[in-house]
JSON list of C-alpha atoms and ligand atoms in Angstrom, two decimals:
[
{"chain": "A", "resi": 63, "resn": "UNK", "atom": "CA", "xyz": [-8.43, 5.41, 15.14]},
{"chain": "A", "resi": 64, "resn": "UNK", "atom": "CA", "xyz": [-7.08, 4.95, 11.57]},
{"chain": "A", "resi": 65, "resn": "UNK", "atom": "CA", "xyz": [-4.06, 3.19, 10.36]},
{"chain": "A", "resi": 66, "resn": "UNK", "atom": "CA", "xyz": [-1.42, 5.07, 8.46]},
{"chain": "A", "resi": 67, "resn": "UNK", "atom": "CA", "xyz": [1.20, 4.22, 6.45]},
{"chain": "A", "resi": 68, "resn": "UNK", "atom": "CA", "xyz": [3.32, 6.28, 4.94]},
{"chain": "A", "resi": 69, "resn": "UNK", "atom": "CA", "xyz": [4.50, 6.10, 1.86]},
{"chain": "A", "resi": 70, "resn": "UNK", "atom": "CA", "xyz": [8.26, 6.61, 1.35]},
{"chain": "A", "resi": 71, "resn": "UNK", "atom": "CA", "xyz": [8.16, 7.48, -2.17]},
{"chain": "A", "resi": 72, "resn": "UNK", "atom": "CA", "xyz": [8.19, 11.44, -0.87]},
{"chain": "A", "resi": 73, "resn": "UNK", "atom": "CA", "xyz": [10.31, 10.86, 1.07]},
{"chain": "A", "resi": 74, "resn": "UNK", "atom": "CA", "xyz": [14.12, 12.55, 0.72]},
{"chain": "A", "resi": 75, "resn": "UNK", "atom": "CA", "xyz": [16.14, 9.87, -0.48]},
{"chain": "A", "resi": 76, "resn": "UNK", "atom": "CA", "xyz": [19.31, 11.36, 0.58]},
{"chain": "A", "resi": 77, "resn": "UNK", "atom": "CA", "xyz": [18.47, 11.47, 3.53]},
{"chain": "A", "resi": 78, "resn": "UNK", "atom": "CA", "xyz": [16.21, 7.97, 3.81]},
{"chain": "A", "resi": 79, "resn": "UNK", "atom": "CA", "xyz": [17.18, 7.45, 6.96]},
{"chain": "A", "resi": 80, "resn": "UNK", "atom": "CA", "xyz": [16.55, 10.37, 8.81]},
{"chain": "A", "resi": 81, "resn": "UNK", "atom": "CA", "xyz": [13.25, 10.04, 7.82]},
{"chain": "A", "resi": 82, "resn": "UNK", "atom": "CA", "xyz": [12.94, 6.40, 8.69]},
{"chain": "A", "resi": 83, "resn": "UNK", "atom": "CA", "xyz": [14.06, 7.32, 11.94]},
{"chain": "A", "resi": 84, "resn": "UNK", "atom": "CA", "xyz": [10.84, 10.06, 11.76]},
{"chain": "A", "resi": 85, "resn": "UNK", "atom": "CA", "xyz": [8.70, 7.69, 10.52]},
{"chain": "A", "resi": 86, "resn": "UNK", "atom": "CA", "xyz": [10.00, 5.66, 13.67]},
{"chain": "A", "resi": 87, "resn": "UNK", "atom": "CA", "xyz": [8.96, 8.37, 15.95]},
{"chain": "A", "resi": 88, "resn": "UNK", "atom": "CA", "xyz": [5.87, 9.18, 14.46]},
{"chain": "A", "resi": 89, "resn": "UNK", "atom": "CA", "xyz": [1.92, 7.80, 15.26]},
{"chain": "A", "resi": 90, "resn": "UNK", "atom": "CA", "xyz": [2.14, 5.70, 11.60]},
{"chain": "A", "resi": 91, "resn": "UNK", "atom": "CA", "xyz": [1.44, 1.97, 11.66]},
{"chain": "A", "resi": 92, "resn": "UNK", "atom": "CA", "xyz": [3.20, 1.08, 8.93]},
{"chain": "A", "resi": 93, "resn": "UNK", "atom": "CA", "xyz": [5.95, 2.09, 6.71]},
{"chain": "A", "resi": 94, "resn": "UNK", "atom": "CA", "xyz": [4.79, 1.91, 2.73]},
{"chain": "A", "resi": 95, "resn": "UNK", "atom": "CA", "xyz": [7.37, 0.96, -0.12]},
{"chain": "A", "resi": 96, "resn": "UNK", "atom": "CA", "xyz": [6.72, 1.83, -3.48]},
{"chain": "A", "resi": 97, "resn": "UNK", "atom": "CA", "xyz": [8.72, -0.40, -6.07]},
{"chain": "A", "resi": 98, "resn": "UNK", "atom": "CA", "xyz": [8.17, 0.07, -9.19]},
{"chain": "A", "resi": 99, "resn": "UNK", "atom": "CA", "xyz": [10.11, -1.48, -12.88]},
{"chain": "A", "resi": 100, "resn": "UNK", "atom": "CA", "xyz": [8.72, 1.28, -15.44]},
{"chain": "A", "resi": 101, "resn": "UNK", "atom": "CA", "xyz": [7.31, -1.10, -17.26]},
{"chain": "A", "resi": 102, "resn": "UNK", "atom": "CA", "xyz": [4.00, -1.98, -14.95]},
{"chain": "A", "resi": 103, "resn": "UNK", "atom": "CA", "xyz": [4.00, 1.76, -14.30]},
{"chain": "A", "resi": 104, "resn": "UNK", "atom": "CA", "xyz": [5.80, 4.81, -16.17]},
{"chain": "A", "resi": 105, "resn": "UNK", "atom": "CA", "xyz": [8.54, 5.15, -13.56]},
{"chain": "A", "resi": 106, "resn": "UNK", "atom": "CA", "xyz": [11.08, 3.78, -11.60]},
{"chain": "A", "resi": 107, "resn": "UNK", "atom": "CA", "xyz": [11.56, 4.13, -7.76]},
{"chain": "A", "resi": 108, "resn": "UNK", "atom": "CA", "xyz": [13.91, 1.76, -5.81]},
{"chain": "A", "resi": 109, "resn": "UNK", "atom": "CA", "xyz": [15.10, -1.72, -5.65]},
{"chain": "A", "resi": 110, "resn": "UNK", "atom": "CA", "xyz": [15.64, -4.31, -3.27]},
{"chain": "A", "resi": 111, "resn": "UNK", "atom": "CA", "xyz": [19.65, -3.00, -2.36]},
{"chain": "A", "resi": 112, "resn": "UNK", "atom": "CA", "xyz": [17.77, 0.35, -1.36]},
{"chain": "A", "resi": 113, "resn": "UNK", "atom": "CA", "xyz": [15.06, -1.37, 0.77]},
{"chain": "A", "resi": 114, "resn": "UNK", "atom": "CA", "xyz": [17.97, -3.92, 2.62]},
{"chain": "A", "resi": 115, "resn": "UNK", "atom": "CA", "xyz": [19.56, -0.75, 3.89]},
{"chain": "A", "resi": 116, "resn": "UNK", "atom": "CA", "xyz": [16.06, 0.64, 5.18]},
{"chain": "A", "resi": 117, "resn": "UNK", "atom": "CA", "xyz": [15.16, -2.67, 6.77]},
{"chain": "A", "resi": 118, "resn": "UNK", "atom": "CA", "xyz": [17.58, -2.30, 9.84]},
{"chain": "A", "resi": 119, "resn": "UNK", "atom": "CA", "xyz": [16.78, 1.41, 10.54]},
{"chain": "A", "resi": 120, "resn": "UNK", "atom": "CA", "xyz": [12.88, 0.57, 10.20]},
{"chain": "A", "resi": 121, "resn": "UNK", "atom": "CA", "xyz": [11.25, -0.22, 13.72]},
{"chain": "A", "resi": 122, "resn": "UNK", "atom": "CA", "xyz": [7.26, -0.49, 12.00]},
{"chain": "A", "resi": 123, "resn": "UNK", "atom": "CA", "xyz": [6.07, -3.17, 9.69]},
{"chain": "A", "resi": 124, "resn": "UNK", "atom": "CA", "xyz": [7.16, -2.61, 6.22]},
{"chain": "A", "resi": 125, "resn": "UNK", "atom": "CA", "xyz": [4.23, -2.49, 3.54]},
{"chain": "A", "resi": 126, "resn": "UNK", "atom": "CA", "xyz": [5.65, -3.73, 0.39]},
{"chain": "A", "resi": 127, "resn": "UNK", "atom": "CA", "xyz": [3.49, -2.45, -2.97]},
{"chain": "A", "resi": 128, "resn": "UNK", "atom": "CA", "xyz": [5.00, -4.03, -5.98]},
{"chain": "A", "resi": 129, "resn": "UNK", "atom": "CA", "xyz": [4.17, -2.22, -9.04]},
{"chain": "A", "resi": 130, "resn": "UNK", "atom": "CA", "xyz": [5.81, -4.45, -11.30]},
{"chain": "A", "resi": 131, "resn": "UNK", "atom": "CA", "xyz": [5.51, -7.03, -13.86]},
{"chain": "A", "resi": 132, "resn": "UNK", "atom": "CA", "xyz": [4.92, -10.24, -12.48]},
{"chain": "A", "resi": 133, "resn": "UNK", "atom": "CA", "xyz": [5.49, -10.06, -8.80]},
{"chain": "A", "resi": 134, "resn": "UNK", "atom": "CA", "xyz": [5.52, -13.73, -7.97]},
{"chain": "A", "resi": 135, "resn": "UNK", "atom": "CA", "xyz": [9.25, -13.48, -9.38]},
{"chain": "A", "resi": 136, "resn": "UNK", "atom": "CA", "xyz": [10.47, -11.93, -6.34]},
{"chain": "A", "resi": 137, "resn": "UNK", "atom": "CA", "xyz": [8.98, -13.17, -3.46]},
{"chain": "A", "resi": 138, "resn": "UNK", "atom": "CA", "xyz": [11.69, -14.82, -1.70]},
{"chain": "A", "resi": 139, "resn": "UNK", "atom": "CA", "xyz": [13.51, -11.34, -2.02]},
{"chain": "A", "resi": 140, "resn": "UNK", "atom": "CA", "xyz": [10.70, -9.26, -0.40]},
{"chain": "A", "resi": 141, "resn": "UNK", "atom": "CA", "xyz": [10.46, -11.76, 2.35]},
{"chain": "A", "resi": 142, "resn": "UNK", "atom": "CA", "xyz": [14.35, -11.61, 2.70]},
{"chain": "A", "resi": 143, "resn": "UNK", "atom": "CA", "xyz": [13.94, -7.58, 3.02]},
{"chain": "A", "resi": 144, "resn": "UNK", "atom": "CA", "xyz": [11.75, -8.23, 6.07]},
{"chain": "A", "resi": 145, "resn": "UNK", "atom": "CA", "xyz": [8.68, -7.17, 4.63]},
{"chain": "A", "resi": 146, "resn": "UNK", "atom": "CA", "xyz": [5.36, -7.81, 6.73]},
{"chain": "A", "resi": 147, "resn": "UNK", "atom": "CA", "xyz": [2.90, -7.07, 3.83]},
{"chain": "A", "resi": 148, "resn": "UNK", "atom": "CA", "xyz": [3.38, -8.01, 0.41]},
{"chain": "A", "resi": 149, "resn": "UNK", "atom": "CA", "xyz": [0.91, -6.12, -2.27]},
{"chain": "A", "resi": 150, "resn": "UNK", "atom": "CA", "xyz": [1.09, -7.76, -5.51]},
{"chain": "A", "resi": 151, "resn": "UNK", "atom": "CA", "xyz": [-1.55, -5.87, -8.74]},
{"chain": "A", "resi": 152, "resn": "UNK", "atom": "CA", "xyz": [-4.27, -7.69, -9.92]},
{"chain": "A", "resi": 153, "resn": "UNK", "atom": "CA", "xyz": [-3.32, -6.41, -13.18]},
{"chain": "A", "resi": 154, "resn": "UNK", "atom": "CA", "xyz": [0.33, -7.79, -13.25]},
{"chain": "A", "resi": 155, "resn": "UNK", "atom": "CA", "xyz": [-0.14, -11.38, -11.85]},
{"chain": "A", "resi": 156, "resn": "UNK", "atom": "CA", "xyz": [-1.25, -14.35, -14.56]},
{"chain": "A", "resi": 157, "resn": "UNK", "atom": "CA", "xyz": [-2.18, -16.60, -11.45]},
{"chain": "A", "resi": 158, "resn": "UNK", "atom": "CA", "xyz": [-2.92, -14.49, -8.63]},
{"chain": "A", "resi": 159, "resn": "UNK", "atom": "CA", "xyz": [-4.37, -17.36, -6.29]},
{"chain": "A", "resi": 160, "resn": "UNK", "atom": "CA", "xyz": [-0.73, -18.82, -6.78]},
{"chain": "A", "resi": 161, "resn": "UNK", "atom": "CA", "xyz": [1.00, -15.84, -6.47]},
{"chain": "A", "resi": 162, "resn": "UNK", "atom": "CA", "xyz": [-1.15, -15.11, -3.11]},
{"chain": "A", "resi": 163, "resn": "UNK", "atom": "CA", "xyz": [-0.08, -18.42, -1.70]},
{"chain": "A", "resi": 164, "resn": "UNK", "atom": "CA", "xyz": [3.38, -18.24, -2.34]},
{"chain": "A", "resi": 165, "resn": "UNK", "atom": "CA", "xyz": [3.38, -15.20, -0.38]},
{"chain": "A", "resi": 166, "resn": "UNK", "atom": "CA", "xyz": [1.56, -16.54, 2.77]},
{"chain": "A", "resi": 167, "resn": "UNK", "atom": "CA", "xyz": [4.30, -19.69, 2.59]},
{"chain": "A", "resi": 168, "resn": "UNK", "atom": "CA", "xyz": [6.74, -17.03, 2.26]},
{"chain": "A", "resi": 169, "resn": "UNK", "atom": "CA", "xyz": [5.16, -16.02, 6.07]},
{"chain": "A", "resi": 170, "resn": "UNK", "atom": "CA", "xyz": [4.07, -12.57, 4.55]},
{"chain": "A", "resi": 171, "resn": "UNK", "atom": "CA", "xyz": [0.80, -11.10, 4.63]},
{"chain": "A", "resi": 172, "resn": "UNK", "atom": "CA", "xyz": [-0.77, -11.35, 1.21]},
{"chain": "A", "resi": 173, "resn": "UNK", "atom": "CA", "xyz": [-2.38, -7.99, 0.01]},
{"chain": "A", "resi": 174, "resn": "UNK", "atom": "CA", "xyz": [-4.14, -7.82, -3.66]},
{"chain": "A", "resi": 175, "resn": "UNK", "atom": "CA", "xyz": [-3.98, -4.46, -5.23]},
{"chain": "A", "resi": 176, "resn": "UNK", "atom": "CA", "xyz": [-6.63, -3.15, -8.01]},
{"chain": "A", "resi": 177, "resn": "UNK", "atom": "CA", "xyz": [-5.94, 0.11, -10.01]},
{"chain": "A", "resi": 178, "resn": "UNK", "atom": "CA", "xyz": [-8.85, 2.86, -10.32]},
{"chain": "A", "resi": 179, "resn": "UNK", "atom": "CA", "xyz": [-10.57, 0.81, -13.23]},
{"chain": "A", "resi": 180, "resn": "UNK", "atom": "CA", "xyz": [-10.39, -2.35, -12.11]},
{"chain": "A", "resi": 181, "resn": "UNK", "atom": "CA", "xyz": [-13.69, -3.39, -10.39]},
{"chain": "A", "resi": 182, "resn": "UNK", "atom": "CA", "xyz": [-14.03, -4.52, -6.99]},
{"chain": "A", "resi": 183, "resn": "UNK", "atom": "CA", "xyz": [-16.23, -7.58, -7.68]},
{"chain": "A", "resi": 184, "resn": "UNK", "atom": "CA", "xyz": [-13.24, -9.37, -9.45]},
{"chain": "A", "resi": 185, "resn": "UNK", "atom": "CA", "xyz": [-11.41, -10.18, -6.21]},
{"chain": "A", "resi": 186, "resn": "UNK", "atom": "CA", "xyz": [-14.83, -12.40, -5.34]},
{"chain": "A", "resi": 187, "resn": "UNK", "atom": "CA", "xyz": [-12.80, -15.96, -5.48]},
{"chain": "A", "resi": 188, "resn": "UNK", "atom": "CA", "xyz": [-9.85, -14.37, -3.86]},
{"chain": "A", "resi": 189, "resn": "UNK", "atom": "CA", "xyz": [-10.99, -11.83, -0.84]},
{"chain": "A", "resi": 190, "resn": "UNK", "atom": "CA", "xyz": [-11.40, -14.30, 1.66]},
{"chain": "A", "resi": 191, "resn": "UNK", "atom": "CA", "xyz": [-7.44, -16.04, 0.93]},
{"chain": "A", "resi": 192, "resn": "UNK", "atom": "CA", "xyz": [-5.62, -12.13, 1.36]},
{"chain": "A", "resi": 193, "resn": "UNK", "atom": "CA", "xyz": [-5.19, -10.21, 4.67]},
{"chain": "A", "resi": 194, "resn": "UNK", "atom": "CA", "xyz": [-5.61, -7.10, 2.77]},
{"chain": "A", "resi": 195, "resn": "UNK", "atom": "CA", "xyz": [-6.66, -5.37, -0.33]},
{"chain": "A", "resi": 196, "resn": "UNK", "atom": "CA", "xyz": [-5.00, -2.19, -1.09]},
{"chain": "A", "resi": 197, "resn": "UNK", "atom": "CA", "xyz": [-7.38, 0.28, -3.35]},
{"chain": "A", "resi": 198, "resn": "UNK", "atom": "CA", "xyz": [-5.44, 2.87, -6.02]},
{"chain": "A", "resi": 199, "resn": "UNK", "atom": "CA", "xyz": [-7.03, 6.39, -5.44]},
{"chain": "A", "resi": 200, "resn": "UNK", "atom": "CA", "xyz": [-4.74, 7.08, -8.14]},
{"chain": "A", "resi": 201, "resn": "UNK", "atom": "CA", "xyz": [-3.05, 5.54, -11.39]},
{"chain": "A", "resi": 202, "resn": "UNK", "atom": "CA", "xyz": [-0.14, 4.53, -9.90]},
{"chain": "A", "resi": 203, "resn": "UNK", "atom": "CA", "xyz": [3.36, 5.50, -10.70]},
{"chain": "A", "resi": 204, "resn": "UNK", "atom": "CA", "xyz": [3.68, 9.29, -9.21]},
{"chain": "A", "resi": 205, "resn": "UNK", "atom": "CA", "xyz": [3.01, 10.61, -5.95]},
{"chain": "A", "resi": 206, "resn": "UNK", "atom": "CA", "xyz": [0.78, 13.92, -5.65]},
{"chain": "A", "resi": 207, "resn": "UNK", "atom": "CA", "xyz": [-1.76, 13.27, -7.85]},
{"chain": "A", "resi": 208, "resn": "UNK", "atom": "CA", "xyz": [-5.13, 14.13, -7.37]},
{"chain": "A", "resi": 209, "resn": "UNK", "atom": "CA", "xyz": [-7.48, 11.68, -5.39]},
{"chain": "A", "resi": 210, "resn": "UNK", "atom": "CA", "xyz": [-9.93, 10.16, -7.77]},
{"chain": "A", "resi": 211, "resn": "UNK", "atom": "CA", "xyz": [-13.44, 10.56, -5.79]},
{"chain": "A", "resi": 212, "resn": "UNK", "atom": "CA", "xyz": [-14.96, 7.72, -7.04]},
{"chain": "A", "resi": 213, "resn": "UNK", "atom": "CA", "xyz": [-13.22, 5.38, -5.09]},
{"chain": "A", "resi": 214, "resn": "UNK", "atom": "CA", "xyz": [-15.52, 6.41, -2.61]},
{"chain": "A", "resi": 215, "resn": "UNK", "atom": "CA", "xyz": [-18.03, 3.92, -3.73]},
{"chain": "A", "resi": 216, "resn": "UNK", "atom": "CA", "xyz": [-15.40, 1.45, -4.33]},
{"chain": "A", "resi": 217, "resn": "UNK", "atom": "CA", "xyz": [-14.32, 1.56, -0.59]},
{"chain": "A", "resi": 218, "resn": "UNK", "atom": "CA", "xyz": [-18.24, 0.86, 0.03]},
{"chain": "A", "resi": 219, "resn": "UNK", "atom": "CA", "xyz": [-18.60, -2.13, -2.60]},
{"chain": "A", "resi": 220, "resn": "UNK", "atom": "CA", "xyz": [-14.91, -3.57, -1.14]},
{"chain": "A", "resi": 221, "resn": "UNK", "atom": "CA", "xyz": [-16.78, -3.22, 2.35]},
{"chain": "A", "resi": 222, "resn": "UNK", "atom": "CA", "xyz": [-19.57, -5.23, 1.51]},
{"chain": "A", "resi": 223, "resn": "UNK", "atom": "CA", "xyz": [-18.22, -7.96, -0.60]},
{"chain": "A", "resi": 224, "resn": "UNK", "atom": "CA", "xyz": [-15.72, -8.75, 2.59]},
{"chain": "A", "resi": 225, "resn": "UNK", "atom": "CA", "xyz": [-18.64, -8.63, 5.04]},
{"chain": "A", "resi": 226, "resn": "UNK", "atom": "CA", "xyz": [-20.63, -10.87, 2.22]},
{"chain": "A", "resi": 227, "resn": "UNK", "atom": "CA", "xyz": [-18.29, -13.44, 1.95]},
{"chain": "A", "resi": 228, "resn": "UNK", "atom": "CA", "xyz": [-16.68, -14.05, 5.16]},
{"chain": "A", "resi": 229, "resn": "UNK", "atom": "CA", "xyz": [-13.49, -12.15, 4.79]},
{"chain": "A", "resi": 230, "resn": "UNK", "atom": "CA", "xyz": [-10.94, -11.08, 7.52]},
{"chain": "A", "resi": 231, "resn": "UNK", "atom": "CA", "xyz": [-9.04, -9.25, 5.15]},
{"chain": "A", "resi": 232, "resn": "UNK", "atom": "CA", "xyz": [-8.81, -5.03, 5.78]},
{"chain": "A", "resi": 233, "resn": "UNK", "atom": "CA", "xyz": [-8.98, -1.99, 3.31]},
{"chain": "A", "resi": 234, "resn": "UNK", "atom": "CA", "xyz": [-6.04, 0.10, 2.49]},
{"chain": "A", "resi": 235, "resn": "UNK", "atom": "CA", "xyz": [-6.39, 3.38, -0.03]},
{"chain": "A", "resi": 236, "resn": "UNK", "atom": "CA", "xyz": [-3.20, 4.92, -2.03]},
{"chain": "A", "resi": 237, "resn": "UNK", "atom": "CA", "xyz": [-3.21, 7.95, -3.70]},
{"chain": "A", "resi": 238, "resn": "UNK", "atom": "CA", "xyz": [-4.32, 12.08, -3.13]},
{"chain": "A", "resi": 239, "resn": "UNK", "atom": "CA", "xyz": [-5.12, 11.34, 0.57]},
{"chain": "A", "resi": 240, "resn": "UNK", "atom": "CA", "xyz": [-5.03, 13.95, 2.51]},
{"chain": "A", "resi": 241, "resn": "UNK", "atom": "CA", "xyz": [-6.99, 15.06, 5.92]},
{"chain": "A", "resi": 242, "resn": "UNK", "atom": "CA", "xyz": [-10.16, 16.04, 3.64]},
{"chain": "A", "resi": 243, "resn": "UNK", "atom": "CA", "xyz": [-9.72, 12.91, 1.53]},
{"chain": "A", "resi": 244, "resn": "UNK", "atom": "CA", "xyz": [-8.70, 10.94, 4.14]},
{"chain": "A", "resi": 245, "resn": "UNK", "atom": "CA", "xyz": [-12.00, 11.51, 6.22]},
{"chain": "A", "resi": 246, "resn": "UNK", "atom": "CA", "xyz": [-14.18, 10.74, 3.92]},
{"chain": "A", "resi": 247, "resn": "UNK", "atom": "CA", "xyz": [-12.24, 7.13, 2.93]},
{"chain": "A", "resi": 248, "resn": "UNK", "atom": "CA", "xyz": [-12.62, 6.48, 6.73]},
{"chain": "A", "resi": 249, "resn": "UNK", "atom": "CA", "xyz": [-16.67, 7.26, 6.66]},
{"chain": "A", "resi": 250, "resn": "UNK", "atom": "CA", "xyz": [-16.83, 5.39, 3.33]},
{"chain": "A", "resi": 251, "resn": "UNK", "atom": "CA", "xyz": [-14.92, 1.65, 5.50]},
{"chain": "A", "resi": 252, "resn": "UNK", "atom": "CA", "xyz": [-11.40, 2.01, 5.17]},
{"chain": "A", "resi": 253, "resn": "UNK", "atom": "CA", "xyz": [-8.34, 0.52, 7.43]},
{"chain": "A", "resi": 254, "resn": "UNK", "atom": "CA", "xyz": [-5.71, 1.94, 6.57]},
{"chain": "A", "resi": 255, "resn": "UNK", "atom": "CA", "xyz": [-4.43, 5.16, 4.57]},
{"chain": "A", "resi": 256, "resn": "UNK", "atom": "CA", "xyz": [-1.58, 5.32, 2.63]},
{"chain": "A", "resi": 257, "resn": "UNK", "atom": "CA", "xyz": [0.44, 8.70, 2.39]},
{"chain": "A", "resi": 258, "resn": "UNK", "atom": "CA", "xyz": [3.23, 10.30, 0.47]},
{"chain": "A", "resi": 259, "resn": "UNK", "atom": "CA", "xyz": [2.99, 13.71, -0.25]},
{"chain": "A", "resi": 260, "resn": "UNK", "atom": "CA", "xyz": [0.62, 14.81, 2.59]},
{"chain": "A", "resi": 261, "resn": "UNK", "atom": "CA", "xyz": [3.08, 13.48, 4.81]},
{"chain": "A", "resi": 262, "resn": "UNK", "atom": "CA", "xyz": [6.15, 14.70, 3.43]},
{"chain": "A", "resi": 263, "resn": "UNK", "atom": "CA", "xyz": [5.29, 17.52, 2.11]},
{"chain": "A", "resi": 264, "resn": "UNK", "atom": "CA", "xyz": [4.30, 19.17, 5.57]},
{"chain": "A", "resi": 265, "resn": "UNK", "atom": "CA", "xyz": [6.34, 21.53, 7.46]},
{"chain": "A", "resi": 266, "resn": "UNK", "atom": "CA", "xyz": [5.62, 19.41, 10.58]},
{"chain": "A", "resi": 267, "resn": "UNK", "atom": "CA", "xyz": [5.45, 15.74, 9.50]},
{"chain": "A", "resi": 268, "resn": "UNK", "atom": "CA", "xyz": [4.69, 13.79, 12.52]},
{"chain": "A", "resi": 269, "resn": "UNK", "atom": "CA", "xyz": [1.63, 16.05, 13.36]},
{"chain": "A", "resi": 270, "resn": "UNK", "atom": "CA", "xyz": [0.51, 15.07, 9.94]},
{"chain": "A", "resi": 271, "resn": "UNK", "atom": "CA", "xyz": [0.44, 11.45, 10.35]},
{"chain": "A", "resi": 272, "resn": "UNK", "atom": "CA", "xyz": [-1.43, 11.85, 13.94]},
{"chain": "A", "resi": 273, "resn": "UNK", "atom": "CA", "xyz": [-4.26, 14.05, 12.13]},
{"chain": "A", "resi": 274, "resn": "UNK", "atom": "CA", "xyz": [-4.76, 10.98, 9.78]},
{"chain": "A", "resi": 275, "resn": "UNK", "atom": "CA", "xyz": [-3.99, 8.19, 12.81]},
{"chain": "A", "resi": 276, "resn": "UNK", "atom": "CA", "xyz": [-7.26, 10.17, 15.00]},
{"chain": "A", "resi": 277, "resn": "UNK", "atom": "CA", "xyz": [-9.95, 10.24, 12.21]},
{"chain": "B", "resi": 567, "resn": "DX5", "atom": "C1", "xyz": [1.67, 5.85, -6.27]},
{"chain": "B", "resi": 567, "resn": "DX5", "atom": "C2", "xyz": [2.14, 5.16, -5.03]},
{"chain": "B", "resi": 567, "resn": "DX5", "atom": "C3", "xyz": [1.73, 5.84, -3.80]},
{"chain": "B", "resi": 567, "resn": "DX5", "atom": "C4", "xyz": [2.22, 7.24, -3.66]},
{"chain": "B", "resi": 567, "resn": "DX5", "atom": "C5", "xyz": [1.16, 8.01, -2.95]},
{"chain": "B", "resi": 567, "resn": "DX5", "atom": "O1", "xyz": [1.99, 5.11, -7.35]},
{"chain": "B", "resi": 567, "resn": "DX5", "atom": "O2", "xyz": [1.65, 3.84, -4.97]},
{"chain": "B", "resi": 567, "resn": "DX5", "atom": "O3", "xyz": [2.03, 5.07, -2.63]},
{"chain": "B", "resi": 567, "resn": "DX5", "atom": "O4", "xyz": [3.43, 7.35, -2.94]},
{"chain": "B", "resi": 567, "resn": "DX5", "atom": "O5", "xyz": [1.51, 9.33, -2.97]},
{"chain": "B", "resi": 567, "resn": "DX5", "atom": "P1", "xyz": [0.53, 10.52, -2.58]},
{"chain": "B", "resi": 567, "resn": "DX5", "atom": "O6", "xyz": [0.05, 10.23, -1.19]},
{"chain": "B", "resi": 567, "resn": "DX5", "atom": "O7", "xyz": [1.44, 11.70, -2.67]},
{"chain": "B", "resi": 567, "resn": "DX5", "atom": "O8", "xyz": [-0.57, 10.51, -3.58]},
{"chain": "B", "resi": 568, "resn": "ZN", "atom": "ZN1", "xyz": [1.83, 2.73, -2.99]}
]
């Protein structure tokens, strides 16, 4: 049994909450939030009035990924959106232990996020103080690109560093999965798989999310 979470950035935002309500309906675990500032990444997605309107339709745990400058900044408002997970980038946080902190005071679970070329060994002083660390499968800022295979290994290294050091925290993979994908992330150790355009992009949506829920 896998954990899903889809990703609502392929989603059809005029109609967000029909597909909440889906979502609601559907085998997923989680729901996932992209929100990006097109400066961290080169886009822009939604903001926090967009996610205040989801947060009372939304019946599964809301997984926050902040793709944006400096995430400590806004804390207090993902906490205030009713977010369960907060993923903050390795790349965009000055003084991630702080940052991680902040977010457990906050009550939120803390979740560190590292891009394709950012190595897995430089979350050593900080794996055992997150719940989770999310893995990019792709460089973020688009959904349905193509899964980058070597993150494979990366699922493997993430594995053994966490059972190394004593770590409850669980693995999470963003980007290209799919049911072929998807598979072989589970083989390779990970929790949780994040999906957008799989998802969305099928003609029966639901029956999507349970193919990736039973591997
Ligand atoms: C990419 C986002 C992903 C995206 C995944 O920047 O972080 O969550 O929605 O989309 P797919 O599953 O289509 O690659
Ligand atoms: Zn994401």
């Amino acid at each position: 049994m896998t954990q899903v979470s889809p990703s609502l950035l392929s989603a059809d935002f005029a109609n967000l909450g029909r597909d909440v309500e889906m979502l609601n309906e559907s085998r997923a675990s989680m729901i996932h939030i992209d929100v990006m500032d097109g400066v961290f990444v080169p886009n822009i997605s939604f903001g926090f009035p967009v996610l205040k309107s989801i947060q009372p339709l939304a019946r599964k745990p809301l997984d926050v990924h902040l793709m944006i400058v400096d995430p400590g900044r806004f804390v207090n408002q993902v906490r205030d959106i009713g977010a369960e997970i907060m993923n903050v980038h390795y790349e965009a946080c000055t003084h991630l232990h702080r940052t991680v902190q902040q977010i457990k005071a906050a009550g939120m679970k803390a979740a560190v996020t590292l891009n394709p070329a950012t190595p897995v060994c430089l979350l050593e002083d900080i794996v055992t103080e997150v719940d989770m660390v999310l893995l990019m499968s792709v460089n973020p800022g688009f959904g349905g690109q193509k899964f980058i295979s070597g993150t494979l290994d990366k699922v493997r290294r993430l594995r053994d560093l966490i059972a190394r050091s004593g770590s409850a925290a669980t693995i999470e993979v963003d980007g290209g999965v799919n049911l072929e994908t998807g598979r072989q992330l589970v083989e390779a150790g990970a929790d949780i798989l994040v999906a957008g355009n799989y998802v969305f992009g099928a003609a029966d949506q639901k029956a999507a999310i349970a193919g990736l829920a039973d591997l």
